[in-house]
Coordinates of C-alpha atoms and ligand atoms in Angstrom, one line a residue:
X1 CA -16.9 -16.9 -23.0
X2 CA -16.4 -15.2 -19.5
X3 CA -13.3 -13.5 -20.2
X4 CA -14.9 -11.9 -23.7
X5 CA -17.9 -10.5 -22.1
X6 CA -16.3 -9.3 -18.7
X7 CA -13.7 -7.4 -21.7
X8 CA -17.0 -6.1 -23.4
X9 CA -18.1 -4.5 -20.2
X10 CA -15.3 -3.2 -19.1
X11 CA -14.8 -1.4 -22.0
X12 CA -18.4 -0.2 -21.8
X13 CA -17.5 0.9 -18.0
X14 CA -14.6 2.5 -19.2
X15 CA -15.9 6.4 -18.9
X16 CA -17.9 5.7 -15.7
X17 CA -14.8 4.3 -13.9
X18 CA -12.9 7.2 -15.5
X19 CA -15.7 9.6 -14.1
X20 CA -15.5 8.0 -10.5
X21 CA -11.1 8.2 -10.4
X22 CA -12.3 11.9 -11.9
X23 CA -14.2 12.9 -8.7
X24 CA -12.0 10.8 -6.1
X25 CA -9.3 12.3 -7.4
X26 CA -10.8 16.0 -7.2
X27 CA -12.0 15.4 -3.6
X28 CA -8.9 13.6 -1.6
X29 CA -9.5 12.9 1.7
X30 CA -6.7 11.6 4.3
X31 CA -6.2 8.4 6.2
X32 CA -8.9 7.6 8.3
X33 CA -10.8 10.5 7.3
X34 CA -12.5 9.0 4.5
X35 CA -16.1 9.8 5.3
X36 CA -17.2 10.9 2.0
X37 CA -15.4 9.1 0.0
X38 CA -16.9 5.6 1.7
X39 CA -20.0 7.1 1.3
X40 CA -19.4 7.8 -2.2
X41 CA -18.4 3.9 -2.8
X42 CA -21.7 2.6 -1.3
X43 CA -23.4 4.7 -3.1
X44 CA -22.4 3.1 -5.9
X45 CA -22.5 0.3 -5.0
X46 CA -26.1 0.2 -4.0
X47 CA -26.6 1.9 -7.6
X48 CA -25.1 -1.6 -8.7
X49 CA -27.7 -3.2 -7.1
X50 CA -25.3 -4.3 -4.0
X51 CA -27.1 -4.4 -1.1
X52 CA -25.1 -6.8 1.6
X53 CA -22.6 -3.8 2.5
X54 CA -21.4 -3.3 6.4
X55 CA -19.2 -0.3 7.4
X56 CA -16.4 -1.5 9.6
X57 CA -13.1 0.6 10.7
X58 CA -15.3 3.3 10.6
X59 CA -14.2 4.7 7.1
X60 CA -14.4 1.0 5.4
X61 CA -16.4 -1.4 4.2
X62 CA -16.8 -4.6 3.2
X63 CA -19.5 -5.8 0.7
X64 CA -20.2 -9.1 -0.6
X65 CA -21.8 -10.3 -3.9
X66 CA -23.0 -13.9 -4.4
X67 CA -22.3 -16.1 -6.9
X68 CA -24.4 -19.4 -7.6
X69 CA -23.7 -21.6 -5.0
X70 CA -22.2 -18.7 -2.6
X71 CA -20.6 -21.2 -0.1
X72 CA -18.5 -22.8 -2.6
X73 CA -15.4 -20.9 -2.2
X74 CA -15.1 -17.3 -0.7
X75 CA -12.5 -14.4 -2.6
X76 CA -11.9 -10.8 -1.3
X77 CA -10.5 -8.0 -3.3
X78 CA -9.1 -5.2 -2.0
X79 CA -9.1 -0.9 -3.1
X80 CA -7.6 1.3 -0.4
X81 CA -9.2 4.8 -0.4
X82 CA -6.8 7.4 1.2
X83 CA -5.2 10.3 -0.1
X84 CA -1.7 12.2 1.2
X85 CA -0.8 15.0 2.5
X86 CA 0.8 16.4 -0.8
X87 CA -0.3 19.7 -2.6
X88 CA -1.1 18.6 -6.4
X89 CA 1.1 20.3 -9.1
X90 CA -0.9 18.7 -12.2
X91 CA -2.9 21.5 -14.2
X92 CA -5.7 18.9 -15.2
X93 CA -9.6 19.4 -15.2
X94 CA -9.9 16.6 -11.8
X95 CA -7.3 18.6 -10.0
X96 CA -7.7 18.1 -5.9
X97 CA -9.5 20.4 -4.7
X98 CA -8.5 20.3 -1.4
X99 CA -5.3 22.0 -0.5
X100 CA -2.2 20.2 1.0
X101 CA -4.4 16.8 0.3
X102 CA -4.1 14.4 -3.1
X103 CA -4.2 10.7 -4.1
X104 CA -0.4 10.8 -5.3
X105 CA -0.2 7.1 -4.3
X106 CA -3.3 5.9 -6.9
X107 CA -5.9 4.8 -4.2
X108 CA -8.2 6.9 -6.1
X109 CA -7.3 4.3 -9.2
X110 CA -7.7 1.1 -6.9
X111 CA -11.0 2.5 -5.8
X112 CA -12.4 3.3 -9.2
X113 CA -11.0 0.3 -10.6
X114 CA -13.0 -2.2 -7.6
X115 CA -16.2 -0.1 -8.1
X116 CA -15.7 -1.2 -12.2
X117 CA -15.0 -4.7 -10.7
X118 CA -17.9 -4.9 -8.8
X119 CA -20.1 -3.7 -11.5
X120 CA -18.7 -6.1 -14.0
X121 CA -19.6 -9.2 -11.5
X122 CA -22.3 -8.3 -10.2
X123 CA -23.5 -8.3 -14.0
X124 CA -22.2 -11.5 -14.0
X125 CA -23.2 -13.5 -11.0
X126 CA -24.9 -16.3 -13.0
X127 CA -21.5 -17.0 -14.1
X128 CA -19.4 -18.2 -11.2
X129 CA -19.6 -20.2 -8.8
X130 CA -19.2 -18.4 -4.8
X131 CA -18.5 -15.6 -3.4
X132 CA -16.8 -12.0 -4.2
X133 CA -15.8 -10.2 -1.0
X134 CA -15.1 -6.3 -1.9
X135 CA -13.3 -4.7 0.9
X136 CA -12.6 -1.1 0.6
X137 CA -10.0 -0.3 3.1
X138 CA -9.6 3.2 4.7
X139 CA -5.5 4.2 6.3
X140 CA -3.0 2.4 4.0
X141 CA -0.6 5.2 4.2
X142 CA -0.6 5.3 8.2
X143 CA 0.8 3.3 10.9
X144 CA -1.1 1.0 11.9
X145 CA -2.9 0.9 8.8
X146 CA -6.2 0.4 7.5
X147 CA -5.6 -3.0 7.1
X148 CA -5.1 -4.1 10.3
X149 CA -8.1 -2.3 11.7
X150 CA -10.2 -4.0 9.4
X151 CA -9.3 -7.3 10.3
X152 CA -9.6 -6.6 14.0
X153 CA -13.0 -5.8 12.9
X154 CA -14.3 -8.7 11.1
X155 CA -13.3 -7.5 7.2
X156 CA -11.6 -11.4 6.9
X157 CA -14.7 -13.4 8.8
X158 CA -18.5 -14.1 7.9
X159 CA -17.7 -15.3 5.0
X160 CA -13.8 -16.0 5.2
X161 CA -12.4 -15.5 2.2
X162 CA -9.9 -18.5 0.7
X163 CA -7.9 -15.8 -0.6
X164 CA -7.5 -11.9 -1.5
X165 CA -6.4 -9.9 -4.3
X166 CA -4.8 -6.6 -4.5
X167 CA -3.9 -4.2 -7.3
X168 CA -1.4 -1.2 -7.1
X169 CA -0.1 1.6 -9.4
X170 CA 3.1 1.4 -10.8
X171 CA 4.1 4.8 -12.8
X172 CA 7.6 2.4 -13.9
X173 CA 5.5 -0.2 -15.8
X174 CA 3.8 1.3 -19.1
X175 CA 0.2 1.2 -19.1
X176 CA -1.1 -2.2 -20.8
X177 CA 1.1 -4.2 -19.0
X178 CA 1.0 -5.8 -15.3
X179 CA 3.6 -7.3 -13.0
X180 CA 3.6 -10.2 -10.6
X181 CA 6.1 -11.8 -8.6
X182 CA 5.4 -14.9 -6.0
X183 CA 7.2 -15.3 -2.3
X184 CA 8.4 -12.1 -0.7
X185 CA 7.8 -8.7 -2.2
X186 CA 7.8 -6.0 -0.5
X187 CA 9.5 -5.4 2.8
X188 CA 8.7 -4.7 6.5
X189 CA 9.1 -1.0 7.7
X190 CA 9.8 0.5 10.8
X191 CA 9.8 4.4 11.7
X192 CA 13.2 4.9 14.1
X193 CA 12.6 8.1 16.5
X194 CA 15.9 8.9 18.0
X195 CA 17.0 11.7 21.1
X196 CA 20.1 12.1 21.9
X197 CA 20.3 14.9 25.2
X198 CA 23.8 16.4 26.3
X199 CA 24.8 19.7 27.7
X200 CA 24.1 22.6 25.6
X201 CA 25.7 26.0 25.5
X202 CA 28.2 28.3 24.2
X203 CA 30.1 26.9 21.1
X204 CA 33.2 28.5 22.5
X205 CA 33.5 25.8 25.6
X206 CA 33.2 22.6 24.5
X207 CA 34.9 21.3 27.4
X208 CA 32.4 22.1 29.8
X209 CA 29.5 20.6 27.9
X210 CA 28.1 17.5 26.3
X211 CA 27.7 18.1 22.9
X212 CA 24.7 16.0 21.3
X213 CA 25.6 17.0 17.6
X214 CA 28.7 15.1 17.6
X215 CA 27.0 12.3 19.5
X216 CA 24.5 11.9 16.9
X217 CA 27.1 12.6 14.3
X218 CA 28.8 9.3 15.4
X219 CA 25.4 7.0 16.0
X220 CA 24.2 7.6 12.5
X221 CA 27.7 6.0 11.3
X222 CA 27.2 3.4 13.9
X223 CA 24.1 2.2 13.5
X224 CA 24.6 2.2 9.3
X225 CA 27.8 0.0 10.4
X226 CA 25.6 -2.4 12.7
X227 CA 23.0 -3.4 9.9
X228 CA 25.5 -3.9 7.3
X229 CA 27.5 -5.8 9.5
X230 CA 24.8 -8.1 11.1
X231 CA 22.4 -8.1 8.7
X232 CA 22.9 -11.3 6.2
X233 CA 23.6 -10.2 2.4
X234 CA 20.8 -13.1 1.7
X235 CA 18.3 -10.8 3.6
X236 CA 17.7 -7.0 1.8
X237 CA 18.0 -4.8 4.5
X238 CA 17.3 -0.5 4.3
X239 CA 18.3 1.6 6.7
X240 CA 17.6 5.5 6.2
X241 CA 17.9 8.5 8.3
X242 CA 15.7 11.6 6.6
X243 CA 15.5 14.0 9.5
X244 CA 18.0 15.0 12.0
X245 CA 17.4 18.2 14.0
X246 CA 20.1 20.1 15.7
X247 CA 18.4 23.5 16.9
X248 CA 21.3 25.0 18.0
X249 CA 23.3 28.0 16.1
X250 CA 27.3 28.9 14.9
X251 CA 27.7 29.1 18.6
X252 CA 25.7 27.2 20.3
X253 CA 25.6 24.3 21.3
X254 CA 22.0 22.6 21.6
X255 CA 20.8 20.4 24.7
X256 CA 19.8 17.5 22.3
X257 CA 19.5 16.3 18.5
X258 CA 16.7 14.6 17.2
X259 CA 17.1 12.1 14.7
X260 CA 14.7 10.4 12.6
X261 CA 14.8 7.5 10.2
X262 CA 13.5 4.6 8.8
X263 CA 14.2 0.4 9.1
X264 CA 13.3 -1.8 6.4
X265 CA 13.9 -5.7 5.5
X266 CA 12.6 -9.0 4.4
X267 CA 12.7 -11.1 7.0
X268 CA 10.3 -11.2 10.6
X269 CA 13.5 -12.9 12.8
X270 CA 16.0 -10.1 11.4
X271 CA 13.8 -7.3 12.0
X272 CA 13.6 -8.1 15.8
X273 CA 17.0 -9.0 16.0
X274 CA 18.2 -5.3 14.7
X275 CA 15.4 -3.4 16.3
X276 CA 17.5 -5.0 19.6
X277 CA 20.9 -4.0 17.8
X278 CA 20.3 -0.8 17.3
X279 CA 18.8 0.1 20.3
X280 CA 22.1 -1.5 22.4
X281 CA 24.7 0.1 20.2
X282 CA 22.9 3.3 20.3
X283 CA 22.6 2.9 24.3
X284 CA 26.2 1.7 24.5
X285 CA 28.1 4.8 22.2
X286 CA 25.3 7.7 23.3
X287 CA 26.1 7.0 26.9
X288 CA 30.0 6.2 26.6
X289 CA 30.1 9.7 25.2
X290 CA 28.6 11.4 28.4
X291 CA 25.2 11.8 26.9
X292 CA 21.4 9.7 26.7
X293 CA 19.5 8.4 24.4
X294 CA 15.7 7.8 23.8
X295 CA 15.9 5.3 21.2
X296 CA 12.2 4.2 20.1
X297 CA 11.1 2.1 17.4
X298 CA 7.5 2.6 16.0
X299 CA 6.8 -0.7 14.3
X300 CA 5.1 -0.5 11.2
X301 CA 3.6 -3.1 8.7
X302 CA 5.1 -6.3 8.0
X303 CA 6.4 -7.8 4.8
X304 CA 4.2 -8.8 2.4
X305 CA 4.6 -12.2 0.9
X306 CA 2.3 -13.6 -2.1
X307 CA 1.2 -17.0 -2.1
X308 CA 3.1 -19.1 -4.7
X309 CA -0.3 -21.0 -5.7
X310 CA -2.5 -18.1 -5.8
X311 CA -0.6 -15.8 -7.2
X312 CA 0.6 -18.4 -10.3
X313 CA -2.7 -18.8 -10.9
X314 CA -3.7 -15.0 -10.9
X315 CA -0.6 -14.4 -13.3
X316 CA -1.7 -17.3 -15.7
X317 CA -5.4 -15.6 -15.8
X318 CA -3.3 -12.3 -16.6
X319 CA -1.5 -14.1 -19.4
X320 CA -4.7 -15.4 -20.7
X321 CA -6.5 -12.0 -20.5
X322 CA -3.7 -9.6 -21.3
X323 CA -1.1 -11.8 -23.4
X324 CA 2.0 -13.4 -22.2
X325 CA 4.1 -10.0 -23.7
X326 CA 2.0 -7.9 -20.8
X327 CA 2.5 -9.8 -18.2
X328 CA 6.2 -8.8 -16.5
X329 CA 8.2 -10.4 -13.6
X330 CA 8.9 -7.9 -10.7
X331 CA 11.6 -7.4 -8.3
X332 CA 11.6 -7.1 -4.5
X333 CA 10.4 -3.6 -3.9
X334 CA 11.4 -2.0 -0.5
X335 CA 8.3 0.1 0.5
X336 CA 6.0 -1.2 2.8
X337 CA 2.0 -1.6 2.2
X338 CA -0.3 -2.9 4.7
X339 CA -2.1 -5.6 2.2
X340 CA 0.5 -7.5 4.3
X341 CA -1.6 -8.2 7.3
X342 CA -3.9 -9.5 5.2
X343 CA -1.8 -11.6 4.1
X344 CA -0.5 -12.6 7.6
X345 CA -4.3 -14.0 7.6
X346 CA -4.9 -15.5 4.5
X347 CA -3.2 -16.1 0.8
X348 CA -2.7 -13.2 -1.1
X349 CA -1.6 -12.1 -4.3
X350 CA -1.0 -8.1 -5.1
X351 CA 0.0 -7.2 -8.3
X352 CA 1.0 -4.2 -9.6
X353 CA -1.0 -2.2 -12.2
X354 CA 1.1 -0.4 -15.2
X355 CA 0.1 3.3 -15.3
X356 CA 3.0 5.3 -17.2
X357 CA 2.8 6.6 -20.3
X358 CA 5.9 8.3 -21.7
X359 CA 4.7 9.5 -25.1
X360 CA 1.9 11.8 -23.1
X361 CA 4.4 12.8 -19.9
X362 CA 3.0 10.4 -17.5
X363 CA 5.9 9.4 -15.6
X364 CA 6.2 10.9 -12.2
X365 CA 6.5 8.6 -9.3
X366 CA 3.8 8.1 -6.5
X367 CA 4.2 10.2 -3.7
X368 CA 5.2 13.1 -5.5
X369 CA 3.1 16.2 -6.7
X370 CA 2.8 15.8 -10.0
X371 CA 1.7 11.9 -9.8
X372 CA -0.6 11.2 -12.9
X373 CA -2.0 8.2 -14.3
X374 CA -2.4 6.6 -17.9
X375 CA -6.6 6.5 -17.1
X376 CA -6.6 3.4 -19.7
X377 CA -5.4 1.8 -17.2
X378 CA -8.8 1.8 -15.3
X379 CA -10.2 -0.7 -18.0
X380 CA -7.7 -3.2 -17.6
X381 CA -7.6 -2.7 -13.8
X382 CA -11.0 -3.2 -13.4
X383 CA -11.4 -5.7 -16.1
X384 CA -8.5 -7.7 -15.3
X385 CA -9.1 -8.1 -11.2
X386 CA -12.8 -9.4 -12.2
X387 CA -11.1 -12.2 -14.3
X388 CA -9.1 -13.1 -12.1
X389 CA -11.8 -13.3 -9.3
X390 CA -13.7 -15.2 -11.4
X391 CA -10.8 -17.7 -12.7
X392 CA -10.0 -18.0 -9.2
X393 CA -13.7 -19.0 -8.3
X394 CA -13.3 -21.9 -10.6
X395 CA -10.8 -23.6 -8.3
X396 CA -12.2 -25.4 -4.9
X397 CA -10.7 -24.8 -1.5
Ligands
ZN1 ZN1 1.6 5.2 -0.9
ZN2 ZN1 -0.4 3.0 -2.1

């Protein structure tokens, strides 16, 4: 059976994918920089045997491998490549080498794991039916993201896929296990750059000056108050302010405070409507206080949302391939990944990988520096996203 002898070779994968995380991971390179590590991935590809590959976005590319009967239905899957700007803290032989640079969000993991995938069906193209699209993305972690760029250059066309798979990390769920969840997952997010400009000067004379600090002081309140007051408790709706620079001193007064932040929600309709909010309120207090406001949103990716059909299906081939007990429901999540433009496109179904392992110390979050991954995971990452590729070959358009 299929799913017994793509199991067999992932397992007999299992050290080279392990080897390829090893190296990605020990030579991180940032979003839209990833020049060697593309060329890294067609290289191994074409050491597959792989030979319809096309560079596109400039650090991605897309590769295809047929099937019998390669027009019968078309699937893409998906690894993002990039790295963050993060110095690693882990004392472990495939430390980054690169200074201020690591894959603390496990791109390095969805790479590895597609190049396992590819290998699997490419050893196994007499036994499906179609088309497996392999898109390795460059820029997930940056606005306007990889994923964009690669549909504006043809990643989604000649062959159009019916429908595209993504994997991600998740150092919450122990490793053996996978989660899914159909409809809306993750949410929109928006980067909120703020200046508000008074009069600066001595601390001693307030009444001769426009002071920003209290300004800003008061539109933080405000704009928390407009989103939980407009936003409806149906719709989950984040609104964060990280950064707020005052660069005056115990005396003084500065000319302006900079405030930065971040907007995040479930819903396409909503976000427009409180990107207008804001910016009114912030207009409205900013200048009834004597000052002015720049008040500019940087719209980032939108939410994701997995096809109910697809993604059942995906989740029943996870049941069959990893038992019922390993398969988990998952909540909304509130960060923002750029696998949503692709599926703005097309159907879509990401899934989220189970990496931690408690018993070894493997439980730092992604993002941080001392992100680490349960490297079983690889095999069932790799082995798992090529059965349900294949599964999902089985079904017509
Ligand atoms: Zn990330
Ligand atoms: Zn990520």
């Amino acid at each position: 059976m299929v799913k017994d002898l793509i199991k067999s070779l992932a397992a007999d994968y299992k050290a080279s994918i392990i080897a390829h995380r090893r190296h990605l991971h020990a030579h991180p390179e940032l979003s839209f920089q990833e020049f060697e590590t593309v060329s890294y991935v067609e290289q191994e590809l074409r050491d597959i045997g792989i030979t319809d590959i096309e560079t596109k976005a400039d650090t991605g590319l897309v590769a295809h491998i047929q099937g019998k009967n390669p027009d019968k239905k078309i699937i893409a899957l998906r690894g993002d490549m990039d790295a963050l700007p993060i110095h690693e803290q882990n004392e472990v032989p495939y430390k980054s080498t690169k200074e201020g640079i690591m894959h603390a969000c496990g791109h390095d993991v969805h790479t590895s794991s597609l190049l396992g995938t590819a290998r699997i069906l490419f050893n196994l193209r007499e036994h499906f039916e179609g088309t497996v699209k392999l898109i390795f993305q460059p820029g997930e972690e940056l606005i306007p993201g990889g994923a964009s760029l690669m549909i504006k250059d043809g990643a989604l066309q000649n062959p159009t896929p019916a429908g595209i798979i993504g994997q991600h990390v998740m150092p919450l769920i122990p490793v053996g296990q996978v989660g899914f969840r159909k409809g809306m997952y993750m949410a929109s997010a928006d980067e909120l750059y703020i200046t508000v400009k008074g009069k600066g000067g001595h601390g001693a004379i307030p009444e001769s000056l426009v002071d920003p600090v209290l300004i800003a002081s008061h539109l933080i309140v405000a704009l928390q108050q407009v989103i939980s007051r407009n936003a409806s408790p149906k719709i989950p709706s984040v609104l964060s302010f990280g950064r707020v620079e005052a660069l005056g001193a115990t005396n003084i007064i500065p000319n302006e405070v900079k405030i930065q932040g971040t907007f995040r929600t479930l819903d396409e309709a909503w976000r427009a409507k409180a990107h207008e909010h804001m910016t009114t309120i912030a207009k409205g207090l900013v200048e009834g206080m004597g000052g002015t406001v720049d008040f500019e949103v940087r719209k980032g990716y939108p939410f994701l949302k997995n096809a109910e059909a697809l993604t059942s299906r995906a989740e029943e081939a996870a049941i069959e391939y990893l038992g019922h007990e390993n398969v988990l429901p998952l909540d909304i999540w509130m960060a923002a990944e750029d696998f949503s433009y692709y599926t703005q496109e097309i159907d879509g179904c990401f899934y989220r990988l189970g990496t931690r392992n408690e018993a070894k110390g493997i439980t730092s979050g992604v993002h941080t520096p001392t992100f680490d991954i349960d490297e079983d995971a690889l095999e069932i990452g790799a082995g798992l996203m090529a059965w349900i590729a294949v599964n999902e070959l089985k079904y017509t358009k």
